[in-house]
């Protein structure tokens, strides 16, 4: 993992504050919350049943979609180019560019203004971290699904983000690939990256999560430490979810 000095920015973009956030479509609230603050250093795991609004919430928080109402502030500031450059997102289905494995990372670094020599060094060390060094010259689209997801995560952390949004990055991976991705996420979190991650995997949320944001029907119904969420969820919806018996 590179040192966290990429763009020399000093102003913090944490905490994330969502205020009066709503996303409506066809007269329905897909997401609605009065206030949500993500401030703690450890990973925030976003959980909830299918269709609860987790992916939409992540996209709203990352500024990929505009809310119908409300706003998101980063360290008190609205989204702008400087803040956008200090966030990254990994999607459930890996997005890789039609170029080599190494060039996928190189492209992101170049876009962030990293000079050629430093790019080469960073690509080398990242491919080592992701166990993809032997595939550096391979077209990225010929990688397996798990390898593509590892590459997507490497590309996301390559630019030294302050905030990393992850939408079910391991949902289609085998246990070994999942373990590798989890190790990379934990390493990033230990280096000070704020991880906000959607997962359906209760074991994974226990392994990685410091806090849990639990969504039901587009609303945050619980936000609490992972320890207390798993020991004693305070809502009926979360209890039913953990018991595998929550209906939408
Ligand atoms: N553009 C849209 N127009 C109308 N409804 C939408 C739109 N985008 C998403 N939805 C609906 O919003 C709800 C929440 O979607 P979202 O993708 O956030 O769910 P999720 O919690 O991520 O579910 P999953 O666990 O299946 O990934 C779903 O019912 C979905 O059908
Ligand atoms: Mg989703």
PDB file of C-alpha atoms and ligand atoms in Angstrom:
ATOM      1  CA  UNK A   1       0.000   0.000   0.000  1.00  0.00           C
ATOM      2  CA  UNK A   2       1.460   3.339  -0.967  1.00  0.00           C
ATOM      3  CA  UNK A   3       2.060   6.026   1.597  1.00  0.00           C
ATOM      4  CA  UNK A   4      -0.850   8.413   1.996  1.00  0.00           C
ATOM      5  CA  UNK A   5       0.753  11.496   0.490  1.00  0.00           C
ATOM      6  CA  UNK A   6      -0.401  11.309  -3.093  1.00  0.00           C
ATOM      7  CA  UNK A   7      -1.885  14.708  -3.732  1.00  0.00           C
ATOM      8  CA  UNK A   8      -0.443  16.534  -0.771  1.00  0.00           C
ATOM      9  CA  UNK A   9      -3.957  17.501   0.317  1.00  0.00           C
ATOM     10  CA  UNK A  10      -4.191  18.365   3.975  1.00  0.00           C
ATOM     11  CA  UNK A  11      -7.832  19.261   4.570  1.00  0.00           C
ATOM     12  CA  UNK A  12      -9.714  16.216   5.806  1.00  0.00           C
ATOM     13  CA  UNK A  13     -12.790  15.051   3.921  1.00  0.00           C
ATOM     14  CA  UNK A  14     -14.127  13.126   6.894  1.00  0.00           C
ATOM     15  CA  UNK A  15     -16.651  12.871   8.460  1.00  0.00           C
ATOM     16  CA  UNK A  16     -19.280  12.142   5.841  1.00  0.00           C
ATOM     17  CA  UNK A  17     -22.580  13.853   6.723  1.00  0.00           C
ATOM     18  CA  UNK A  18     -25.773  13.043   4.841  1.00  0.00           C
ATOM     19  CA  UNK A  19     -28.492  15.550   5.649  1.00  0.00           C
ATOM     20  CA  UNK A  20     -32.173  15.181   4.762  1.00  0.00           C
ATOM     21  CA  UNK A  21     -31.196  12.798   1.996  1.00  0.00           C
ATOM     22  CA  UNK A  22     -33.949  11.406  -0.215  1.00  0.00           C
ATOM     23  CA  UNK A  23     -33.993   9.640  -3.535  1.00  0.00           C
ATOM     24  CA  UNK A  24     -37.405   9.300  -5.128  1.00  0.00           C
ATOM     25  CA  UNK A  25     -38.511   7.526  -8.283  1.00  0.00           C
ATOM     26  CA  UNK A  26     -42.062   7.178  -9.582  1.00  0.00           C
ATOM     27  CA  UNK A  27     -43.447   8.659  -6.372  1.00  0.00           C
ATOM     28  CA  UNK A  28     -41.605   6.195  -4.144  1.00  0.00           C
ATOM     29  CA  UNK A  29     -38.862   6.919  -1.628  1.00  0.00           C
ATOM     30  CA  UNK A  30     -36.049   4.568  -2.557  1.00  0.00           C
ATOM     31  CA  UNK A  31     -33.816   6.132   0.094  1.00  0.00           C
ATOM     32  CA  UNK A  32     -34.841   8.535   2.829  1.00  0.00           C
ATOM     33  CA  UNK A  33     -32.890   9.507   5.891  1.00  0.00           C
ATOM     34  CA  UNK A  34     -32.886  12.534   8.169  1.00  0.00           C
ATOM     35  CA  UNK A  35     -29.224  12.418   9.069  1.00  0.00           C
ATOM     36  CA  UNK A  36     -26.375   9.965   8.798  1.00  0.00           C
ATOM     37  CA  UNK A  37     -22.826  10.613   9.944  1.00  0.00           C
ATOM     38  CA  UNK A  38     -19.935   8.316   9.167  1.00  0.00           C
ATOM     39  CA  UNK A  39     -17.069   9.477  11.298  1.00  0.00           C
ATOM     40  CA  UNK A  40     -15.335   6.579  13.000  1.00  0.00           C
ATOM     41  CA  UNK A  41     -12.008   5.293  11.720  1.00  0.00           C
ATOM     42  CA  UNK A  42     -12.977   1.615  11.430  1.00  0.00           C
ATOM     43  CA  UNK A  43     -14.906   0.103   8.502  1.00  0.00           C
ATOM     44  CA  UNK A  44     -18.629   0.855   8.286  1.00  0.00           C
ATOM     45  CA  UNK A  45     -20.590  -2.131   6.987  1.00  0.00           C
ATOM     46  CA  UNK A  46     -23.894  -1.370   5.280  1.00  0.00           C
ATOM     47  CA  UNK A  47     -26.314  -4.269   5.645  1.00  0.00           C
ATOM     48  CA  UNK A  48     -29.913  -4.998   4.838  1.00  0.00           C
ATOM     49  CA  UNK A  49     -32.078  -7.227   2.659  1.00  0.00           C
ATOM     50  CA  UNK A  50     -32.135  -7.214  -1.150  1.00  0.00           C
ATOM     51  CA  UNK A  51     -33.720  -4.028  -2.417  1.00  0.00           C
ATOM     52  CA  UNK A  52     -33.259  -2.157   0.869  1.00  0.00           C
ATOM     53  CA  UNK A  53     -31.400   0.662  -0.886  1.00  0.00           C
ATOM     54  CA  UNK A  54     -27.803  -0.179   0.040  1.00  0.00           C
ATOM     55  CA  UNK A  55     -26.312   0.302  -3.429  1.00  0.00           C
ATOM     56  CA  UNK A  56     -28.297   3.488  -3.952  1.00  0.00           C
ATOM     57  CA  UNK A  57     -27.113   4.825  -0.590  1.00  0.00           C
ATOM     58  CA  UNK A  58     -23.495   4.073  -1.498  1.00  0.00           C
ATOM     59  CA  UNK A  59     -23.882   5.811  -4.864  1.00  0.00           C
ATOM     60  CA  UNK A  60     -25.467   8.816  -3.167  1.00  0.00           C
ATOM     61  CA  UNK A  61     -22.680   8.988  -0.591  1.00  0.00           C
ATOM     62  CA  UNK A  62     -20.058   8.711  -3.331  1.00  0.00           C
ATOM     63  CA  UNK A  63     -21.812  11.409  -5.371  1.00  0.00           C
ATOM     64  CA  UNK A  64     -22.486   9.144  -8.349  1.00  0.00           C
ATOM     65  CA  UNK A  65     -26.160  10.007  -8.276  1.00  0.00           C
ATOM     66  CA  UNK A  66     -27.778  13.226  -7.164  1.00  0.00           C
ATOM     67  CA  UNK A  67     -30.375  13.050  -4.417  1.00  0.00           C
ATOM     68  CA  UNK A  68     -33.903  14.311  -4.987  1.00  0.00           C
ATOM     69  CA  UNK A  69     -33.600  16.126  -1.653  1.00  0.00           C
ATOM     70  CA  UNK A  70     -30.846  16.838   0.834  1.00  0.00           C
ATOM     71  CA  UNK A  71     -27.078  16.797   0.522  1.00  0.00           C
ATOM     72  CA  UNK A  72     -23.889  15.025   1.468  1.00  0.00           C
ATOM     73  CA  UNK A  73     -20.977  16.888   3.034  1.00  0.00           C
ATOM     74  CA  UNK A  74     -17.397  15.680   3.301  1.00  0.00           C
ATOM     75  CA  UNK A  75     -15.554  17.325   6.164  1.00  0.00           C
ATOM     76  CA  UNK A  76     -18.274  19.972   6.010  1.00  0.00           C
ATOM     77  CA  UNK A  77     -17.790  20.613   2.280  1.00  0.00           C
ATOM     78  CA  UNK A  78     -20.051  19.672  -0.627  1.00  0.00           C
ATOM     79  CA  UNK A  79     -18.693  17.417  -3.359  1.00  0.00           C
ATOM     80  CA  UNK A  80     -16.127  19.013  -5.640  1.00  0.00           C
ATOM     81  CA  UNK A  81     -13.307  17.800  -7.881  1.00  0.00           C
ATOM     82  CA  UNK A  82     -10.767  17.790  -5.016  1.00  0.00           C
ATOM     83  CA  UNK A  83     -13.019  15.656  -2.829  1.00  0.00           C
ATOM     84  CA  UNK A  84     -13.947  13.340  -5.681  1.00  0.00           C
ATOM     85  CA  UNK A  85     -10.280  12.614  -6.307  1.00  0.00           C
ATOM     86  CA  UNK A  86      -9.918  11.422  -2.736  1.00  0.00           C
ATOM     87  CA  UNK A  87     -12.646   8.805  -2.932  1.00  0.00           C
ATOM     88  CA  UNK A  88     -12.847   5.532  -4.813  1.00  0.00           C
ATOM     89  CA  UNK A  89     -15.501   2.898  -5.332  1.00  0.00           C
ATOM     90  CA  UNK A  90     -15.480  -0.785  -6.176  1.00  0.00           C
ATOM     91  CA  UNK A  91     -18.649  -2.227  -7.658  1.00  0.00           C
ATOM     92  CA  UNK A  92     -20.209  -5.626  -7.197  1.00  0.00           C
ATOM     93  CA  UNK A  93     -19.372  -6.547 -10.789  1.00  0.00           C
ATOM     94  CA  UNK A  94     -15.748  -5.637 -11.335  1.00  0.00           C
ATOM     95  CA  UNK A  95     -15.118  -2.846 -13.794  1.00  0.00           C
ATOM     96  CA  UNK A  96     -11.822  -3.274 -15.664  1.00  0.00           C
ATOM     97  CA  UNK A  97     -10.556  -1.319 -18.631  1.00  0.00           C
ATOM     98  CA  UNK A  98      -9.794  -2.867 -22.001  1.00  0.00           C
ATOM     99  CA  UNK A  99      -6.046  -2.788 -21.438  1.00  0.00           C
ATOM    100  CA  UNK A 100      -3.420  -4.781 -19.567  1.00  0.00           C
ATOM    101  CA  UNK A 101      -3.573  -5.482 -15.848  1.00  0.00           C
ATOM    102  CA  UNK A 102      -0.671  -3.111 -15.185  1.00  0.00           C
ATOM    103  CA  UNK A 103      -2.140  -0.434 -17.458  1.00  0.00           C
ATOM    104  CA  UNK A 104      -5.435  -0.547 -15.562  1.00  0.00           C
ATOM    105  CA  UNK A 105      -3.614   0.702 -12.472  1.00  0.00           C
ATOM    106  CA  UNK A 106      -1.335   2.967 -14.508  1.00  0.00           C
ATOM    107  CA  UNK A 107      -4.350   4.685 -16.041  1.00  0.00           C
ATOM    108  CA  UNK A 108      -5.771   5.590 -12.614  1.00  0.00           C
ATOM    109  CA  UNK A 109      -2.388   6.843 -11.404  1.00  0.00           C
ATOM    110  CA  UNK A 110      -1.858   8.924 -14.522  1.00  0.00           C
ATOM    111  CA  UNK A 111      -5.306  10.462 -14.116  1.00  0.00           C
ATOM    112  CA  UNK A 112      -4.199  11.475 -10.613  1.00  0.00           C
ATOM    113  CA  UNK A 113      -1.042  13.104 -11.929  1.00  0.00           C
ATOM    114  CA  UNK A 114       1.461  10.540 -10.645  1.00  0.00           C
ATOM    115  CA  UNK A 115       4.689  10.792 -12.640  1.00  0.00           C
ATOM    116  CA  UNK A 116       5.960   7.940 -14.808  1.00  0.00           C
ATOM    117  CA  UNK A 117       8.713   6.586 -12.526  1.00  0.00           C
ATOM    118  CA  UNK A 118       6.512   6.618  -9.459  1.00  0.00           C
ATOM    119  CA  UNK A 119       3.734   4.970 -11.468  1.00  0.00           C
ATOM    120  CA  UNK A 120       5.987   2.060 -12.334  1.00  0.00           C
ATOM    121  CA  UNK A 121       7.017   1.595  -8.681  1.00  0.00           C
ATOM    122  CA  UNK A 122       3.464   1.781  -7.423  1.00  0.00           C
ATOM    123  CA  UNK A 123       2.133  -0.615 -10.053  1.00  0.00           C
ATOM    124  CA  UNK A 124       4.818  -3.133  -9.111  1.00  0.00           C
ATOM    125  CA  UNK A 125       4.120  -2.974  -5.387  1.00  0.00           C
ATOM    126  CA  UNK A 126       0.333  -3.034  -5.831  1.00  0.00           C
ATOM    127  CA  UNK A 127       0.465  -6.063  -8.120  1.00  0.00           C
ATOM    128  CA  UNK A 128       2.556  -7.807  -5.451  1.00  0.00           C
ATOM    129  CA  UNK A 129      -0.058  -6.962  -2.804  1.00  0.00           C
ATOM    130  CA  UNK A 130      -2.840  -8.296  -5.025  1.00  0.00           C
ATOM    131  CA  UNK A 131      -0.840 -11.359  -6.113  1.00  0.00           C
ATOM    132  CA  UNK A 132      -1.187 -10.347  -9.771  1.00  0.00           C
ATOM    133  CA  UNK A 133       2.464  -9.630 -10.595  1.00  0.00           C
ATOM    134  CA  UNK A 134       2.711 -12.635 -12.921  1.00  0.00           C
ATOM    135  CA  UNK A 135      -0.280 -11.337 -14.914  1.00  0.00           C
ATOM    136  CA  UNK A 136       0.865  -7.740 -15.302  1.00  0.00           C
ATOM    137  CA  UNK A 137       0.892  -7.856 -19.129  1.00  0.00           C
ATOM    138  CA  UNK A 138      -2.275  -9.927 -19.521  1.00  0.00           C
ATOM    139  CA  UNK A 139      -5.378  -8.179 -20.906  1.00  0.00           C
ATOM    140  CA  UNK A 140      -7.413  -7.378 -17.800  1.00  0.00           C
ATOM    141  CA  UNK A 141     -10.621  -8.713 -19.342  1.00  0.00           C
ATOM    142  CA  UNK A 142      -9.113 -12.186 -19.594  1.00  0.00           C
ATOM    143  CA  UNK A 143      -8.639 -12.376 -15.814  1.00  0.00           C
ATOM    144  CA  UNK A 144     -11.000 -14.554 -13.799  1.00  0.00           C
ATOM    145  CA  UNK A 145     -13.828 -12.829 -11.943  1.00  0.00           C
ATOM    146  CA  UNK A 146     -11.959 -12.974  -8.633  1.00  0.00           C
ATOM    147  CA  UNK A 147      -8.773 -11.660 -10.233  1.00  0.00           C
ATOM    148  CA  UNK A 148     -10.696  -8.832 -11.889  1.00  0.00           C
ATOM    149  CA  UNK A 149     -12.195  -7.909  -8.548  1.00  0.00           C
ATOM    150  CA  UNK A 150      -8.721  -7.886  -6.978  1.00  0.00           C
ATOM    151  CA  UNK A 151      -7.535  -5.631  -9.789  1.00  0.00           C
ATOM    152  CA  UNK A 152     -10.509  -3.304  -9.314  1.00  0.00           C
ATOM    153  CA  UNK A 153      -9.652  -3.022  -5.632  1.00  0.00           C
ATOM    154  CA  UNK A 154      -5.954  -2.421  -6.376  1.00  0.00           C
ATOM    155  CA  UNK A 155      -6.908   0.313  -8.817  1.00  0.00           C
ATOM    156  CA  UNK A 156      -9.175   1.876  -6.200  1.00  0.00           C
ATOM    157  CA  UNK A 157      -6.503   1.933  -3.493  1.00  0.00           C
ATOM    158  CA  UNK A 158      -3.732   2.930  -5.928  1.00  0.00           C
ATOM    159  CA  UNK A 159      -4.779   6.568  -5.792  1.00  0.00           C
ATOM    160  CA  UNK A 160      -4.527   6.624  -2.025  1.00  0.00           C
ATOM    161  CA  UNK A 161      -8.171   7.518  -1.320  1.00  0.00           C
ATOM    162  CA  UNK A 162      -9.411   8.846   2.003  1.00  0.00           C
ATOM    163  CA  UNK A 163     -12.719   7.047   1.519  1.00  0.00           C
ATOM    164  CA  UNK A 164     -13.238   3.697  -0.176  1.00  0.00           C
ATOM    165  CA  UNK A 165     -16.795   2.665  -1.053  1.00  0.00           C
ATOM    166  CA  UNK A 166     -17.197  -1.062  -1.676  1.00  0.00           C
ATOM    167  CA  UNK A 167     -20.443  -2.595  -2.922  1.00  0.00           C
ATOM    168  CA  UNK A 168     -20.413  -6.310  -2.159  1.00  0.00           C
ATOM    169  CA  UNK A 169     -16.907  -6.742  -3.572  1.00  0.00           C
ATOM    170  CA  UNK A 170     -16.682 -10.417  -2.646  1.00  0.00           C
ATOM    171  CA  UNK A 171     -20.204 -11.629  -3.362  1.00  0.00           C
ATOM    172  CA  UNK A 172     -19.169 -13.808  -6.305  1.00  0.00           C
ATOM    173  CA  UNK A 173     -15.783 -14.931  -5.009  1.00  0.00           C
ATOM    174  CA  UNK A 174     -14.549 -18.198  -3.557  1.00  0.00           C
ATOM    175  CA  UNK A 175     -13.327 -18.336   0.066  1.00  0.00           C
ATOM    176  CA  UNK A 176      -9.662 -17.870  -0.862  1.00  0.00           C
ATOM    177  CA  UNK A 177     -10.330 -14.886  -3.120  1.00  0.00           C
ATOM    178  CA  UNK A 178     -12.642 -13.465  -0.449  1.00  0.00           C
ATOM    179  CA  UNK A 179      -9.926 -13.854   2.163  1.00  0.00           C
ATOM    180  CA  UNK A 180      -7.422 -12.022  -0.062  1.00  0.00           C
ATOM    181  CA  UNK A 181      -9.816  -9.154  -0.680  1.00  0.00           C
ATOM    182  CA  UNK A 182     -10.655  -8.922   3.022  1.00  0.00           C
ATOM    183  CA  UNK A 183      -6.949  -8.757   3.881  1.00  0.00           C
ATOM    184  CA  UNK A 184      -6.479  -5.913   1.402  1.00  0.00           C
ATOM    185  CA  UNK A 185      -9.487  -4.058   2.808  1.00  0.00           C
ATOM    186  CA  UNK A 186      -8.228  -4.452   6.381  1.00  0.00           C
ATOM    187  CA  UNK A 187      -4.790  -3.251   5.363  1.00  0.00           C
ATOM    188  CA  UNK A 188      -6.287  -0.190   3.723  1.00  0.00           C
ATOM    189  CA  UNK A 189      -8.387   0.488   6.826  1.00  0.00           C
ATOM    190  CA  UNK A 190      -5.319   0.139   9.052  1.00  0.00           C
ATOM    191  CA  UNK A 191      -3.570   2.719   6.881  1.00  0.00           C
ATOM    192  CA  UNK A 192      -6.347   5.189   7.639  1.00  0.00           C
ATOM    193  CA  UNK A 193      -8.675   4.720   4.666  1.00  0.00           C
ATOM    194  CA  UNK A 194     -12.327   5.091   5.667  1.00  0.00           C
ATOM    195  CA  UNK A 195     -14.032   1.956   4.319  1.00  0.00           C
ATOM    196  CA  UNK A 196     -17.791   2.021   3.696  1.00  0.00           C
ATOM    197  CA  UNK A 197     -18.800  -1.413   2.483  1.00  0.00           C
ATOM    198  CA  UNK A 198     -22.017  -3.187   1.591  1.00  0.00           C
ATOM    199  CA  UNK A 199     -22.123  -6.868   2.449  1.00  0.00           C
ATOM    200  CA  UNK A 200     -24.717  -9.601   2.853  1.00  0.00           C
ATOM    201  CA  UNK A 201     -22.186 -11.847   4.504  1.00  0.00           C
ATOM    202  CA  UNK A 202     -22.724 -11.762   8.246  1.00  0.00           C
ATOM    203  CA  UNK A 203     -19.385 -13.468   8.908  1.00  0.00           C
ATOM    204  CA  UNK A 204     -17.632 -10.871   6.801  1.00  0.00           C
ATOM    205  CA  UNK A 205     -19.381  -8.022   8.595  1.00  0.00           C
ATOM    206  CA  UNK A 206     -18.201  -9.495  11.902  1.00  0.00           C
ATOM    207  CA  UNK A 207     -14.640  -9.904  10.621  1.00  0.00           C
ATOM    208  CA  UNK A 208     -14.283  -6.437   9.110  1.00  0.00           C
ATOM    209  CA  UNK A 209     -16.883  -4.137  10.609  1.00  0.00           C
ATOM    210  CA  UNK A 210     -16.363  -1.570  13.337  1.00  0.00           C
ATOM    211  CA  UNK A 211     -19.895  -0.261  12.930  1.00  0.00           C
ATOM    212  CA  UNK A 212     -23.016  -1.417  11.150  1.00  0.00           C
ATOM    213  CA  UNK A 213     -25.512   0.710   9.263  1.00  0.00           C
ATOM    214  CA  UNK A 214     -28.629  -1.393   8.785  1.00  0.00           C
ATOM    215  CA  UNK A 215     -31.078  -0.409   6.058  1.00  0.00           C
ATOM    216  CA  UNK A 216     -34.661  -1.510   5.635  1.00  0.00           C
ATOM    217  CA  UNK A 217     -36.996  -0.158   2.970  1.00  0.00           C
ATOM    218  CA  UNK A 218     -34.676   2.711   2.154  1.00  0.00           C
ATOM    219  CA  UNK A 219     -34.304   3.847   5.744  1.00  0.00           C
ATOM    220  CA  UNK A 220     -31.422   3.503   8.168  1.00  0.00           C
ATOM    221  CA  UNK A 221     -33.081   1.693  11.045  1.00  0.00           C
ATOM    222  CA  UNK A 222     -29.915   1.000  13.050  1.00  0.00           C
ATOM    223  CA  UNK A 223     -26.446   2.488  13.244  1.00  0.00           C
ATOM    224  CA  UNK A 224     -24.378   0.977  15.986  1.00  0.00           C
ATOM    225  CA  UNK A 225     -21.098  -0.740  16.798  1.00  0.00           C
ATOM    226  CA  UNK A 226     -20.665  -4.130  15.178  1.00  0.00           C
ATOM    227  CA  UNK A 227     -20.290  -5.695  18.617  1.00  0.00           C
ATOM    228  CA  UNK A 228     -23.662  -4.486  19.826  1.00  0.00           C
ATOM    229  CA  UNK A 229     -25.401  -5.095  16.506  1.00  0.00           C
ATOM    230  CA  UNK A 230     -24.507  -8.758  16.502  1.00  0.00           C
ATOM    231  CA  UNK A 231     -24.991  -9.216  20.230  1.00  0.00           C
ATOM    232  CA  UNK A 232     -28.243  -7.332  20.586  1.00  0.00           C
ATOM    233  CA  UNK A 233     -29.793  -5.723  17.515  1.00  0.00           C
ATOM    234  CA  UNK A 234     -32.307  -3.160  18.660  1.00  0.00           C
ATOM    235  CA  UNK A 235     -34.895  -3.474  15.902  1.00  0.00           C
ATOM    236  CA  UNK A 236     -37.169  -6.324  14.978  1.00  0.00           C
ATOM    237  CA  UNK A 237     -36.073  -5.963  11.334  1.00  0.00           C
ATOM    238  CA  UNK A 238     -32.399  -6.481  12.195  1.00  0.00           C
ATOM    239  CA  UNK A 239     -33.209  -9.421  14.457  1.00  0.00           C
ATOM    240  CA  UNK A 240     -35.200 -11.048  11.672  1.00  0.00           C
ATOM    241  CA  UNK A 241     -32.425 -10.291   9.154  1.00  0.00           C
ATOM    242  CA  UNK A 242     -29.794 -11.947  11.328  1.00  0.00           C
ATOM    243  CA  UNK A 243     -32.086 -14.934  11.796  1.00  0.00           C
ATOM    244  CA  UNK A 244     -32.521 -15.194   8.016  1.00  0.00           C
ATOM    245  CA  UNK A 245     -36.210 -14.394   8.248  1.00  0.00           C
ATOM    246  CA  UNK A 246     -36.631 -10.805   7.109  1.00  0.00           C
ATOM    247  CA  UNK A 247     -39.235 -10.113   4.452  1.00  0.00           C
ATOM    248  CA  UNK A 248     -39.120  -6.837   2.549  1.00  0.00           C
TER     249      UNK A 248
HETATM  250  N1  LIG B   1     -33.707   4.071 -11.174  1.00  0.00           N
HETATM  251  C1  LIG B   1     -34.559   3.401 -10.413  1.00  0.00           C
HETATM  252  N2  LIG B   1     -35.893   3.546 -10.564  1.00  0.00           N
HETATM  253  C2  LIG B   1     -36.761   2.893  -9.796  1.00  0.00           C
HETATM  254  N3  LIG B   1     -36.389   2.033  -8.812  1.00  0.00           N
HETATM  255  C3  LIG B   1     -35.091   1.850  -8.635  1.00  0.00           C
HETATM  256  C4  LIG B   1     -34.096   2.514  -9.404  1.00  0.00           C
HETATM  257  N4  LIG B   1     -32.874   2.121  -8.987  1.00  0.00           N
HETATM  258  C5  LIG B   1     -33.096   1.243  -7.987  1.00  0.00           C
HETATM  259  N5  LIG B   1     -34.409   1.086  -7.770  1.00  0.00           N
HETATM  260  C6  LIG B   1     -35.037   0.250  -6.742  1.00  0.00           C
HETATM  261  O1  LIG B   1     -34.553   0.707  -5.503  1.00  0.00           O
HETATM  262  C7  LIG B   1     -34.491  -0.375  -4.589  1.00  0.00           C
HETATM  263  C8  LIG B   1     -33.142  -0.366  -3.909  1.00  0.00           C
HETATM  264  O2  LIG B   1     -32.160  -0.721  -4.865  1.00  0.00           O
HETATM  265  P1  LIG B   1     -30.674  -1.039  -4.442  1.00  0.00           P
HETATM  266  O3  LIG B   1     -29.946  -1.451  -5.674  1.00  0.00           O
HETATM  267  O4  LIG B   1     -30.118   0.097  -3.675  1.00  0.00           O
HETATM  268  O5  LIG B   1     -30.892  -2.281  -3.456  1.00  0.00           O
HETATM  269  P2  LIG B   1     -29.822  -3.067  -2.591  1.00  0.00           P
HETATM  270  O6  LIG B   1     -30.141  -2.861  -1.161  1.00  0.00           O
HETATM  271  O7  LIG B   1     -28.451  -2.711  -3.049  1.00  0.00           O
HETATM  272  O8  LIG B   1     -30.185  -4.573  -2.960  1.00  0.00           O
HETATM  273  P3  LIG B   1     -29.242  -5.845  -3.282  1.00  0.00           P
HETATM  274  O9  LIG B   1     -28.929  -6.435  -1.938  1.00  0.00           O
HETATM  275  O10 LIG B   1     -30.145  -6.745  -4.079  1.00  0.00           O
HETATM  276  O11 LIG B   1     -28.034  -5.384  -4.048  1.00  0.00           O
HETATM  277  C9  LIG B   1     -34.779  -1.631  -5.387  1.00  0.00           C
HETATM  278  O12 LIG B   1     -36.098  -2.042  -5.122  1.00  0.00           O
HETATM  279  C10 LIG B   1     -34.639  -1.198  -6.829  1.00  0.00           C
HETATM  280  O13 LIG B   1     -35.491  -1.915  -7.676  1.00  0.00           O
HETATM  281 MG1  LIG B   2     -26.982  -3.709  -4.131  1.00  0.00          MG
END
